[in-house]
């Protein structure tokens, strides 16, 4: 377990007001709450100026070549080529910038933490309204989807169907900002149980039978949150709570003796990586808090494993005990996890600041002067709203709220205190 140390004393200025330095100004290493929230403001303005549109690591199938790839192997080849190429191929392949509901929902929830500031409150409400407007109707009413087809090693899901990850991030952002009316919340609850729960655990998509632990626990946390809204009929709330409890039990069964979770249950799904482990821990903590479940022991074991095996000092590892591999979502989730771990007493606030300082140099929206992704990285990956800007904004506002002298959690009813 990493040791805690004394956090830096905060300055007395208002921590939640925007930073008015220009985007090109260098920002010193973040040492206190004001620095962290200045970074959050700078990042928000960078993404907002682009209307939260940009590349995505999984947008390879949106271009003409991707639409012609009708076989699983071809789809995966196109998608991975676009994702991994050190040269951005999107212009050549006719892939246009995307504005995704998932990025907007994640950013809306991040802004809501600072809603004591009128500026941040307006930002949260605006993004929350847009995300709510993207809620699906028809067969999958109440849920959310990705705006692109996805082919992974274990599944194919087109843009026409919802998935649990998009639904969770979007729903949280809307619930944080109060942009869903009672009927929309009820539709979400019914859709979650009808299409993304198989009676035992929460599924990634309506047609998937594969247990993916981060998705399962995202579904559990969302179900638990909906069950506690106080606006749903009692029978529906009870069904949601029961489904959440059962899903937690399923994932706890697969926690390994050392404390880790595999990505999923099945062939070729046994790897352990940083950001999915972070999702598992954060959502397990959230579900336990909402439903009064005693999950402290698995949380402690999982967090100890995460801190020991998915960091090289303050620098996040992508795979457990692997060599350092920089990824914007993994780096951002590490900052988010460090903020959470500090709040839970697993580490000190100084570790959270050190993690942020270790990863901050590659995000173009922060204007640090370092080329995005480093000298050999795919710049488009670091410019992605969904994969880079929104997760980092979520991490920055969580860290800013957690540091001494910060504005404190502004999450509605404390529901997002442990959200991813």
mmCIF file with all atom_site columns, N, CA, C and O in Angstrom, residues 225-271:
data_model
loop_
_atom_site.group_PDB
_atom_site.id
_atom_site.type_symbol
_atom_site.label_atom_id
_atom_site.label_alt_id
_atom_site.label_comp_id
_atom_site.label_asym_id
_atom_site.label_entity_id
_atom_site.label_seq_id
_atom_site.pdbx_PDB_ins_code
_atom_site.Cartn_x
_atom_site.Cartn_y
_atom_site.Cartn_z
_atom_site.occupancy
_atom_site.B_iso_or_equiv
_atom_site.pdbx_formal_charge
_atom_site.auth_seq_id
_atom_site.auth_comp_id
_atom_site.auth_asym_id
_atom_site.auth_atom_id
_atom_site.pdbx_PDB_model_num
ATOM 1   N N  . UNK A 1 225 ? -28.338 3.549   -8.225  1.00 0.00 ? 225 UNK A N  1
ATOM 2   C CA . UNK A 1 225 ? -28.633 4.983   -8.192  1.00 0.00 ? 225 UNK A CA 1
ATOM 3   C C  . UNK A 1 225 ? -30.077 5.255   -8.554  1.00 0.00 ? 225 UNK A C  1
ATOM 4   O O  . UNK A 1 225 ? -30.757 6.059   -7.905  1.00 0.00 ? 225 UNK A O  1
ATOM 5   N N  . UNK A 1 226 ? -30.568 4.599   -9.593  1.00 0.00 ? 226 UNK A N  1
ATOM 6   C CA . UNK A 1 226 ? -31.965 4.788   -9.991  1.00 0.00 ? 226 UNK A CA 1
ATOM 7   C C  . UNK A 1 226 ? -32.914 4.311   -8.898  1.00 0.00 ? 226 UNK A C  1
ATOM 8   O O  . UNK A 1 226 ? -33.960 4.932   -8.650  1.00 0.00 ? 226 UNK A O  1
ATOM 9   N N  . UNK A 1 227 ? -32.566 3.217   -8.242  1.00 0.00 ? 227 UNK A N  1
ATOM 10  C CA . UNK A 1 227 ? -33.415 2.692   -7.168  1.00 0.00 ? 227 UNK A CA 1
ATOM 11  C C  . UNK A 1 227 ? -33.538 3.669   -6.016  1.00 0.00 ? 227 UNK A C  1
ATOM 12  O O  . UNK A 1 227 ? -34.528 3.637   -5.266  1.00 0.00 ? 227 UNK A O  1
ATOM 13  N N  . UNK A 1 228 ? -32.550 4.546   -5.865  1.00 0.00 ? 228 UNK A N  1
ATOM 14  C CA . UNK A 1 228 ? -32.550 5.496   -4.751  1.00 0.00 ? 228 UNK A CA 1
ATOM 15  C C  . UNK A 1 228 ? -32.991 6.902   -5.155  1.00 0.00 ? 228 UNK A C  1
ATOM 16  O O  . UNK A 1 228 ? -32.870 7.836   -4.347  1.00 0.00 ? 228 UNK A O  1
ATOM 17  N N  . UNK A 1 229 ? -33.494 7.061   -6.374  1.00 0.00 ? 229 UNK A N  1
ATOM 18  C CA . UNK A 1 229 ? -33.918 8.405   -6.787  1.00 0.00 ? 229 UNK A CA 1
ATOM 19  C C  . UNK A 1 229 ? -35.155 8.881   -6.047  1.00 0.00 ? 229 UNK A C  1
ATOM 20  O O  . UNK A 1 229 ? -35.384 10.084  -5.905  1.00 0.00 ? 229 UNK A O  1
ATOM 21  N N  . UNK A 1 230 ? -35.999 7.942   -5.606  1.00 0.00 ? 230 UNK A N  1
ATOM 22  C CA . UNK A 1 230 ? -37.239 8.318   -4.923  1.00 0.00 ? 230 UNK A CA 1
ATOM 23  C C  . UNK A 1 230 ? -38.365 8.699   -5.858  1.00 0.00 ? 230 UNK A C  1
ATOM 24  O O  . UNK A 1 230 ? -39.442 9.092   -5.403  1.00 0.00 ? 230 UNK A O  1
ATOM 25  N N  . UNK A 1 231 ? -38.153 8.576   -7.173  1.00 0.00 ? 231 UNK A N  1
ATOM 26  C CA . UNK A 1 231 ? -39.190 8.969   -8.140  1.00 0.00 ? 231 UNK A CA 1
ATOM 27  C C  . UNK A 1 231 ? -39.783 7.774   -8.874  1.00 0.00 ? 231 UNK A C  1
ATOM 28  O O  . UNK A 1 231 ? -40.719 7.952   -9.655  1.00 0.00 ? 231 UNK A O  1
ATOM 29  N N  . UNK A 1 232 ? -39.272 6.579   -8.631  1.00 0.00 ? 232 UNK A N  1
ATOM 30  C CA . UNK A 1 232 ? -39.760 5.403   -9.334  1.00 0.00 ? 232 UNK A CA 1
ATOM 31  C C  . UNK A 1 232 ? -40.751 4.633   -8.467  1.00 0.00 ? 232 UNK A C  1
ATOM 32  O O  . UNK A 1 232 ? -40.674 4.674   -7.228  1.00 0.00 ? 232 UNK A O  1
ATOM 33  N N  . UNK A 1 233 ? -41.670 3.906   -9.087  1.00 0.00 ? 233 UNK A N  1
ATOM 34  C CA . UNK A 1 233 ? -42.572 3.047   -8.313  1.00 0.00 ? 233 UNK A CA 1
ATOM 35  C C  . UNK A 1 233 ? -41.770 2.069   -7.456  1.00 0.00 ? 233 UNK A C  1
ATOM 36  O O  . UNK A 1 233 ? -40.694 1.600   -7.858  1.00 0.00 ? 233 UNK A O  1
ATOM 37  N N  . UNK A 1 234 ? -42.305 1.727   -6.295  1.00 0.00 ? 234 UNK A N  1
ATOM 38  C CA . UNK A 1 234 ? -41.569 0.879   -5.361  1.00 0.00 ? 234 UNK A CA 1
ATOM 39  C C  . UNK A 1 234 ? -41.153 -0.451  -5.935  1.00 0.00 ? 234 UNK A C  1
ATOM 40  O O  . UNK A 1 234 ? -40.028 -0.909  -5.711  1.00 0.00 ? 234 UNK A O  1
ATOM 41  N N  . UNK A 1 235 ? -42.033 -1.087  -6.701  1.00 0.00 ? 235 UNK A N  1
ATOM 42  C CA . UNK A 1 235 ? -41.704 -2.401  -7.262  1.00 0.00 ? 235 UNK A CA 1
ATOM 43  C C  . UNK A 1 235 ? -40.541 -2.301  -8.246  1.00 0.00 ? 235 UNK A C  1
ATOM 44  O O  . UNK A 1 235 ? -39.662 -3.167  -8.278  1.00 0.00 ? 235 UNK A O  1
ATOM 45  N N  . UNK A 1 236 ? -40.532 -1.244  -9.050  1.00 0.00 ? 236 UNK A N  1
ATOM 46  C CA . UNK A 1 236 ? -39.452 -1.055  -10.009 1.00 0.00 ? 236 UNK A CA 1
ATOM 47  C C  . UNK A 1 236 ? -38.139 -0.760  -9.289  1.00 0.00 ? 236 UNK A C  1
ATOM 48  O O  . UNK A 1 236 ? -37.079 -1.281  -9.651  1.00 0.00 ? 236 UNK A O  1
ATOM 49  N N  . UNK A 1 237 ? -38.191 0.068   -8.255  1.00 0.00 ? 237 UNK A N  1
ATOM 50  C CA . UNK A 1 237 ? -36.983 0.367   -7.480  1.00 0.00 ? 237 UNK A CA 1
ATOM 51  C C  . UNK A 1 237 ? -36.437 -0.895  -6.829  1.00 0.00 ? 237 UNK A C  1
ATOM 52  O O  . UNK A 1 237 ? -35.213 -1.104  -6.792  1.00 0.00 ? 237 UNK A O  1
ATOM 53  N N  . UNK A 1 238 ? -37.313 -1.751  -6.333  1.00 0.00 ? 238 UNK A N  1
ATOM 54  C CA . UNK A 1 238 ? -36.861 -2.999  -5.712  1.00 0.00 ? 238 UNK A CA 1
ATOM 55  C C  . UNK A 1 238 ? -36.191 -3.914  -6.739  1.00 0.00 ? 238 UNK A C  1
ATOM 56  O O  . UNK A 1 238 ? -35.183 -4.566  -6.435  1.00 0.00 ? 238 UNK A O  1
ATOM 57  N N  . UNK A 1 239 ? -36.752 -3.981  -7.933  1.00 0.00 ? 239 UNK A N  1
ATOM 58  C CA . UNK A 1 239 ? -36.144 -4.804  -8.987  1.00 0.00 ? 239 UNK A CA 1
ATOM 59  C C  . UNK A 1 239 ? -34.746 -4.300  -9.330  1.00 0.00 ? 239 UNK A C  1
ATOM 60  O O  . UNK A 1 239 ? -33.816 -5.092  -9.528  1.00 0.00 ? 239 UNK A O  1
ATOM 61  N N  . UNK A 1 240 ? -34.598 -2.999  -9.410  1.00 0.00 ? 240 UNK A N  1
ATOM 62  C CA . UNK A 1 240 ? -33.291 -2.417  -9.716  1.00 0.00 ? 240 UNK A CA 1
ATOM 63  C C  . UNK A 1 240 ? -32.288 -2.740  -8.612  1.00 0.00 ? 240 UNK A C  1
ATOM 64  O O  . UNK A 1 240 ? -31.147 -3.132  -8.889  1.00 0.00 ? 240 UNK A O  1
ATOM 65  N N  . UNK A 1 241 ? -32.700 -2.583  -7.363  1.00 0.00 ? 241 UNK A N  1
ATOM 66  C CA . UNK A 1 241 ? -31.794 -2.851  -6.250  1.00 0.00 ? 241 UNK A CA 1
ATOM 67  C C  . UNK A 1 241 ? -31.399 -4.323  -6.206  1.00 0.00 ? 241 UNK A C  1
ATOM 68  O O  . UNK A 1 241 ? -30.230 -4.664  -5.968  1.00 0.00 ? 241 UNK A O  1
ATOM 69  N N  . UNK A 1 242 ? -32.361 -5.210  -6.434  1.00 0.00 ? 242 UNK A N  1
ATOM 70  C CA . UNK A 1 242 ? -32.057 -6.642  -6.432  1.00 0.00 ? 242 UNK A CA 1
ATOM 71  C C  . UNK A 1 242 ? -31.090 -7.005  -7.561  1.00 0.00 ? 242 UNK A C  1
ATOM 72  O O  . UNK A 1 242 ? -30.165 -7.809  -7.374  1.00 0.00 ? 242 UNK A O  1
ATOM 73  N N  . UNK A 1 243 ? -31.314 -6.419  -8.743  1.00 0.00 ? 243 UNK A N  1
ATOM 74  C CA . UNK A 1 243 ? -30.419 -6.686  -9.870  1.00 0.00 ? 243 UNK A CA 1
ATOM 75  C C  . UNK A 1 243 ? -29.012 -6.195  -9.560  1.00 0.00 ? 243 UNK A C  1
ATOM 76  O O  . UNK A 1 243 ? -28.013 -6.862  -9.893  1.00 0.00 ? 243 UNK A O  1
ATOM 77  N N  . UNK A 1 244 ? -28.904 -5.043  -8.914  1.00 0.00 ? 244 UNK A N  1
ATOM 78  C CA . UNK A 1 244 ? -27.593 -4.500  -8.567  1.00 0.00 ? 244 UNK A CA 1
ATOM 79  C C  . UNK A 1 244 ? -26.877 -5.395  -7.562  1.00 0.00 ? 244 UNK A C  1
ATOM 80  O O  . UNK A 1 244 ? -25.678 -5.684  -7.714  1.00 0.00 ? 244 UNK A O  1
ATOM 81  N N  . UNK A 1 245 ? -27.580 -5.852  -6.550  1.00 0.00 ? 245 UNK A N  1
ATOM 82  C CA . UNK A 1 245 ? -26.959 -6.736  -5.548  1.00 0.00 ? 245 UNK A CA 1
ATOM 83  C C  . UNK A 1 245 ? -26.465 -8.029  -6.202  1.00 0.00 ? 245 UNK A C  1
ATOM 84  O O  . UNK A 1 245 ? -25.358 -8.495  -5.930  1.00 0.00 ? 245 UNK A O  1
ATOM 85  N N  . UNK A 1 246 ? -27.300 -8.608  -7.061  1.00 0.00 ? 246 UNK A N  1
ATOM 86  C CA . UNK A 1 246 ? -26.900 -9.837  -7.724  1.00 0.00 ? 246 UNK A CA 1
ATOM 87  C C  . UNK A 1 246 ? -25.693 -9.653  -8.621  1.00 0.00 ? 246 UNK A C  1
ATOM 88  O O  . UNK A 1 246 ? -24.797 -10.508 -8.677  1.00 0.00 ? 246 UNK A O  1
ATOM 89  N N  . UNK A 1 247 ? -25.649 -8.532  -9.322  1.00 0.00 ? 247 UNK A N  1
ATOM 90  C CA . UNK A 1 247 ? -24.521 -8.254  -10.214 1.00 0.00 ? 247 UNK A CA 1
ATOM 91  C C  . UNK A 1 247 ? -23.227 -8.101  -9.428  1.00 0.00 ? 247 UNK A C  1
ATOM 92  O O  . UNK A 1 247 ? -22.155 -8.568  -9.856  1.00 0.00 ? 247 UNK A O  1
ATOM 93  N N  . UNK A 1 248 ? -23.278 -7.443  -8.283  1.00 0.00 ? 248 UNK A N  1
ATOM 94  C CA . UNK A 1 248 ? -22.095 -7.300  -7.433  1.00 0.00 ? 248 UNK A CA 1
ATOM 95  C C  . UNK A 1 248 ? -21.597 -8.672  -6.998  1.00 0.00 ? 248 UNK A C  1
ATOM 96  O O  . UNK A 1 248 ? -20.388 -8.961  -7.043  1.00 0.00 ? 248 UNK A O  1
ATOM 97  N N  . UNK A 1 249 ? -22.508 -9.544  -6.593  1.00 0.00 ? 249 UNK A N  1
ATOM 98  C CA . UNK A 1 249 ? -22.107 -10.885 -6.165  1.00 0.00 ? 249 UNK A CA 1
ATOM 99  C C  . UNK A 1 249 ? -21.395 -11.640 -7.284  1.00 0.00 ? 249 UNK A C  1
ATOM 100 O O  . UNK A 1 249 ? -20.395 -12.329 -7.062  1.00 0.00 ? 249 UNK A O  1
ATOM 101 N N  . UNK A 1 250 ? -21.911 -11.495 -8.517  1.00 0.00 ? 250 UNK A N  1
ATOM 102 C CA . UNK A 1 250 ? -21.300 -12.188 -9.648  1.00 0.00 ? 250 UNK A CA 1
ATOM 103 C C  . UNK A 1 250 ? -19.857 -11.720 -9.860  1.00 0.00 ? 250 UNK A C  1
ATOM 104 O O  . UNK A 1 250 ? -18.947 -12.534 -10.045 1.00 0.00 ? 250 UNK A O  1
ATOM 105 N N  . UNK A 1 251 ? -19.638 -10.426 -9.837  1.00 0.00 ? 251 UNK A N  1
ATOM 106 C CA . UNK A 1 251 ? -18.280 -9.928  -10.063 1.00 0.00 ? 251 UNK A CA 1
ATOM 107 C C  . UNK A 1 251 ? -17.356 -10.211 -8.883  1.00 0.00 ? 251 UNK A C  1
ATOM 108 O O  . UNK A 1 251 ? -16.157 -10.452 -9.071  1.00 0.00 ? 251 UNK A O  1
ATOM 109 N N  . UNK A 1 252 ? -17.881 -10.193 -7.677  1.00 0.00 ? 252 UNK A N  1
ATOM 110 C CA . UNK A 1 252 ? -17.034 -10.521 -6.529  1.00 0.00 ? 252 UNK A CA 1
ATOM 111 C C  . UNK A 1 252 ? -16.553 -11.965 -6.589  1.00 0.00 ? 252 UNK A C  1
ATOM 112 O O  . UNK A 1 252 ? -15.457 -12.286 -6.116  1.00 0.00 ? 252 UNK A O  1
ATOM 113 N N  . UNK A 1 253 ? -17.352 -12.833 -7.184  1.00 0.00 ? 253 UNK A N  1
ATOM 114 C CA . UNK A 1 253 ? -16.946 -14.233 -7.332  1.00 0.00 ? 253 UNK A CA 1
ATOM 115 C C  . UNK A 1 253 ? -15.694 -14.369 -8.191  1.00 0.00 ? 253 UNK A C  1
ATOM 116 O O  . UNK A 1 253 ? -14.925 -15.319 -8.020  1.00 0.00 ? 253 UNK A O  1
ATOM 117 N N  . UNK A 1 254 ? -15.486 -13.432 -9.097  1.00 0.00 ? 254 UNK A N  1
ATOM 118 C CA . UNK A 1 254 ? -14.357 -13.531 -10.023 1.00 0.00 ? 254 UNK A CA 1
ATOM 119 C C  . UNK A 1 254 ? -13.140 -12.719 -9.591  1.00 0.00 ? 254 UNK A C  1
ATOM 120 O O  . UNK A 1 254 ? -12.144 -12.655 -10.324 1.00 0.00 ? 254 UNK A O  1
ATOM 121 N N  . UNK A 1 255 ? -13.212 -12.087 -8.426  1.00 0.00 ? 255 UNK A N  1
ATOM 122 C CA . UNK A 1 255 ? -12.013 -11.392 -7.953  1.00 0.00 ? 255 UNK A CA 1
ATOM 123 C C  . UNK A 1 255 ? -10.944 -12.423 -7.630  1.00 0.00 ? 255 UNK A C  1
ATOM 124 O O  . UNK A 1 255 ? -11.183 -13.400 -6.923  1.00 0.00 ? 255 UNK A O  1
ATOM 125 N N  . UNK A 1 256 ? -9.759  -12.204 -8.131  1.00 0.00 ? 256 UNK A N  1
ATOM 126 C CA . UNK A 1 256 ? -8.673  -13.152 -7.947  1.00 0.00 ? 256 UNK A CA 1
ATOM 127 C C  . UNK A 1 256 ? -8.053  -13.015 -6.561  1.00 0.00 ? 256 UNK A C  1
ATOM 128 O O  . UNK A 1 256 ? -8.198  -11.959 -5.913  1.00 0.00 ? 256 UNK A O  1
ATOM 129 N N  . UNK A 1 257 ? -7.359  -14.049 -6.086  1.00 0.00 ? 257 UNK A N  1
ATOM 130 C CA . UNK A 1 257 ? -6.777  -13.993 -4.738  1.00 0.00 ? 257 UNK A CA 1
ATOM 131 C C  . UNK A 1 257 ? -5.889  -12.784 -4.498  1.00 0.00 ? 257 UNK A C  1
ATOM 132 O O  . UNK A 1 257 ? -5.866  -12.229 -3.399  1.00 0.00 ? 257 UNK A O  1
ATOM 133 N N  . UNK A 1 258 ? -5.167  -12.341 -5.528  1.00 0.00 ? 258 UNK A N  1
ATOM 134 C CA . UNK A 1 258 ? -4.285  -11.178 -5.355  1.00 0.00 ? 258 UNK A CA 1
ATOM 135 C C  . UNK A 1 258 ? -5.048  -9.864  -5.322  1.00 0.00 ? 258 UNK A C  1
ATOM 136 O O  . UNK A 1 258 ? -4.483  -8.827  -4.975  1.00 0.00 ? 258 UNK A O  1
ATOM 137 N N  . UNK A 1 259 ? -6.338  -9.895  -5.689  1.00 0.00 ? 259 UNK A N  1
ATOM 138 C CA . UNK A 1 259 ? -7.155  -8.684  -5.621  1.00 0.00 ? 259 UNK A CA 1
ATOM 139 C C  . UNK A 1 259 ? -7.618  -8.141  -6.948  1.00 0.00 ? 259 UNK A C  1
ATOM 140 O O  . UNK A 1 259 ? -8.452  -7.233  -7.000  1.00 0.00 ? 259 UNK A O  1
ATOM 141 N N  . UNK A 1 260 ? -7.104  -8.662  -8.066  1.00 0.00 ? 260 UNK A N  1
ATOM 142 C CA . UNK A 1 260 ? -7.447  -8.128  -9.386  1.00 0.00 ? 260 UNK A CA 1
ATOM 143 C C  . UNK A 1 260 ? -8.713  -8.772  -9.935  1.00 0.00 ? 260 UNK A C  1
ATOM 144 O O  . UNK A 1 260 ? -9.190  -9.790  -9.428  1.00 0.00 ? 260 UNK A O  1
ATOM 145 N N  . UNK A 1 261 ? -9.233  -8.161  -10.991 1.00 0.00 ? 261 UNK A N  1
ATOM 146 C CA . UNK A 1 261 ? -10.300 -8.740  -11.793 1.00 0.00 ? 261 UNK A CA 1
ATOM 147 C C  . UNK A 1 261 ? -9.807  -8.892  -13.236 1.00 0.00 ? 261 UNK A C  1
ATOM 148 O O  . UNK A 1 261 ? -9.145  -7.981  -13.756 1.00 0.00 ? 261 UNK A O  1
ATOM 149 N N  . UNK A 1 262 ? -10.135 -9.982  -13.903 1.00 0.00 ? 262 UNK A N  1
ATOM 150 C CA . UNK A 1 262 ? -9.904  -10.036 -15.345 1.00 0.00 ? 262 UNK A CA 1
ATOM 151 C C  . UNK A 1 262 ? -10.872 -9.091  -16.034 1.00 0.00 ? 262 UNK A C  1
ATOM 152 O O  . UNK A 1 262 ? -11.901 -8.709  -15.459 1.00 0.00 ? 262 UNK A O  1
ATOM 153 N N  . UNK A 1 263 ? -10.568 -8.723  -17.259 1.00 0.00 ? 263 UNK A N  1
ATOM 154 C CA . UNK A 1 263 ? -11.495 -7.880  -18.009 1.00 0.00 ? 263 UNK A CA 1
ATOM 155 C C  . UNK A 1 263 ? -12.876 -8.523  -18.081 1.00 0.00 ? 263 UNK A C  1
ATOM 156 O O  . UNK A 1 263 ? -13.899 -7.863  -17.883 1.00 0.00 ? 263 UNK A O  1
ATOM 157 N N  . UNK A 1 264 ? -12.910 -9.820  -18.354 1.00 0.00 ? 264 UNK A N  1
ATOM 158 C CA . UNK A 1 264 ? -14.195 -10.505 -18.456 1.00 0.00 ? 264 UNK A CA 1
ATOM 159 C C  . UNK A 1 264 ? -14.047 -11.989 -18.213 1.00 0.00 ? 264 UNK A C  1
ATOM 160 O O  . UNK A 1 264 ? -12.961 -12.501 -17.914 1.00 0.00 ? 264 UNK A O  1
ATOM 161 N N  . UNK A 1 265 ? -15.150 -12.681 -18.339 1.00 0.00 ? 265 UNK A N  1
ATOM 162 C CA . UNK A 1 265 ? -15.182 -14.128 -18.135 1.00 0.00 ? 265 UNK A CA 1
ATOM 163 C C  . UNK A 1 265 ? -15.287 -14.794 -19.495 1.00 0.00 ? 265 UNK A C  1
ATOM 164 O O  . UNK A 1 265 ? -16.300 -14.660 -20.176 1.00 0.00 ? 265 UNK A O  1
ATOM 165 N N  . UNK A 1 266 ? -14.243 -15.505 -19.876 1.00 0.00 ? 266 UNK A N  1
ATOM 166 C CA . UNK A 1 266 ? -14.275 -16.174 -21.160 1.00 0.00 ? 266 UNK A CA 1
ATOM 167 C C  . UNK A 1 266 ? -12.909 -16.222 -21.807 1.00 0.00 ? 266 UNK A C  1
ATOM 168 O O  . UNK A 1 266 ? -11.934 -15.618 -21.302 1.00 0.00 ? 266 UNK A O  1
ATOM 169 N N  . UNK A 1 267 ? -12.796 -16.899 -22.932 1.00 0.00 ? 267 UNK A N  1
ATOM 170 C CA . UNK A 1 267 ? -11.514 -17.023 -23.634 1.00 0.00 ? 267 UNK A CA 1
ATOM 171 C C  . UNK A 1 267 ? -10.964 -15.652 -24.038 1.00 0.00 ? 267 UNK A C  1
ATOM 172 O O  . UNK A 1 267 ? -11.703 -14.785 -24.497 1.00 0.00 ? 267 UNK A O  1
ATOM 173 N N  . UNK A 1 268 ? -9.682  -15.465 -23.812 1.00 0.00 ? 268 UNK A N  1
ATOM 174 C CA . UNK A 1 268 ? -8.948  -14.258 -24.224 1.00 0.00 ? 268 UNK A CA 1
ATOM 175 C C  . UNK A 1 268 ? -9.441  -12.984 -23.539 1.00 0.00 ? 268 UNK A C  1
ATOM 176 O O  . UNK A 1 268 ? -9.228  -11.881 -24.018 1.00 0.00 ? 268 UNK A O  1
ATOM 177 N N  . UNK A 1 269 ? -10.095 -13.113 -22.401 1.00 0.00 ? 269 UNK A N  1
ATOM 178 C CA . UNK A 1 269 ? -10.566 -11.938 -21.665 1.00 0.00 ? 269 UNK A CA 1
ATOM 179 C C  . UNK A 1 269 ? -9.957  -11.871 -20.268 1.00 0.00 ? 269 UNK A C  1
ATOM 180 O O  . UNK A 1 269 ? -10.507 -11.232 -19.374 1.00 0.00 ? 269 UNK A O  1
ATOM 181 N N  . UNK A 1 270 ? -8.803  -12.504 -20.084 1.00 0.00 ? 270 UNK A N  1
ATOM 182 C CA . UNK A 1 270 ? -8.243  -12.611 -18.745 1.00 0.00 ? 270 UNK A CA 1
ATOM 183 C C  . UNK A 1 270 ? -7.192  -11.557 -18.419 1.00 0.00 ? 270 UNK A C  1
ATOM 184 O O  . UNK A 1 270 ? -6.545  -11.620 -17.387 1.00 0.00 ? 270 UNK A O  1
ATOM 185 N N  . UNK A 1 271 ? -7.029  -10.559 -19.285 1.00 0.00 ? 271 UNK A N  1
ATOM 186 C CA . UNK A 1 271 ? -6.018  -9.539  -19.008 1.00 0.00 ? 271 UNK A CA 1
ATOM 187 C C  . UNK A 1 271 ? -6.507  -8.573  -17.932 1.00 0.00 ? 271 UNK A C  1
ATOM 188 O O  . UNK A 1 271 ? -7.707  -8.451  -17.650 1.00 0.00 ? 271 UNK A O  1
#
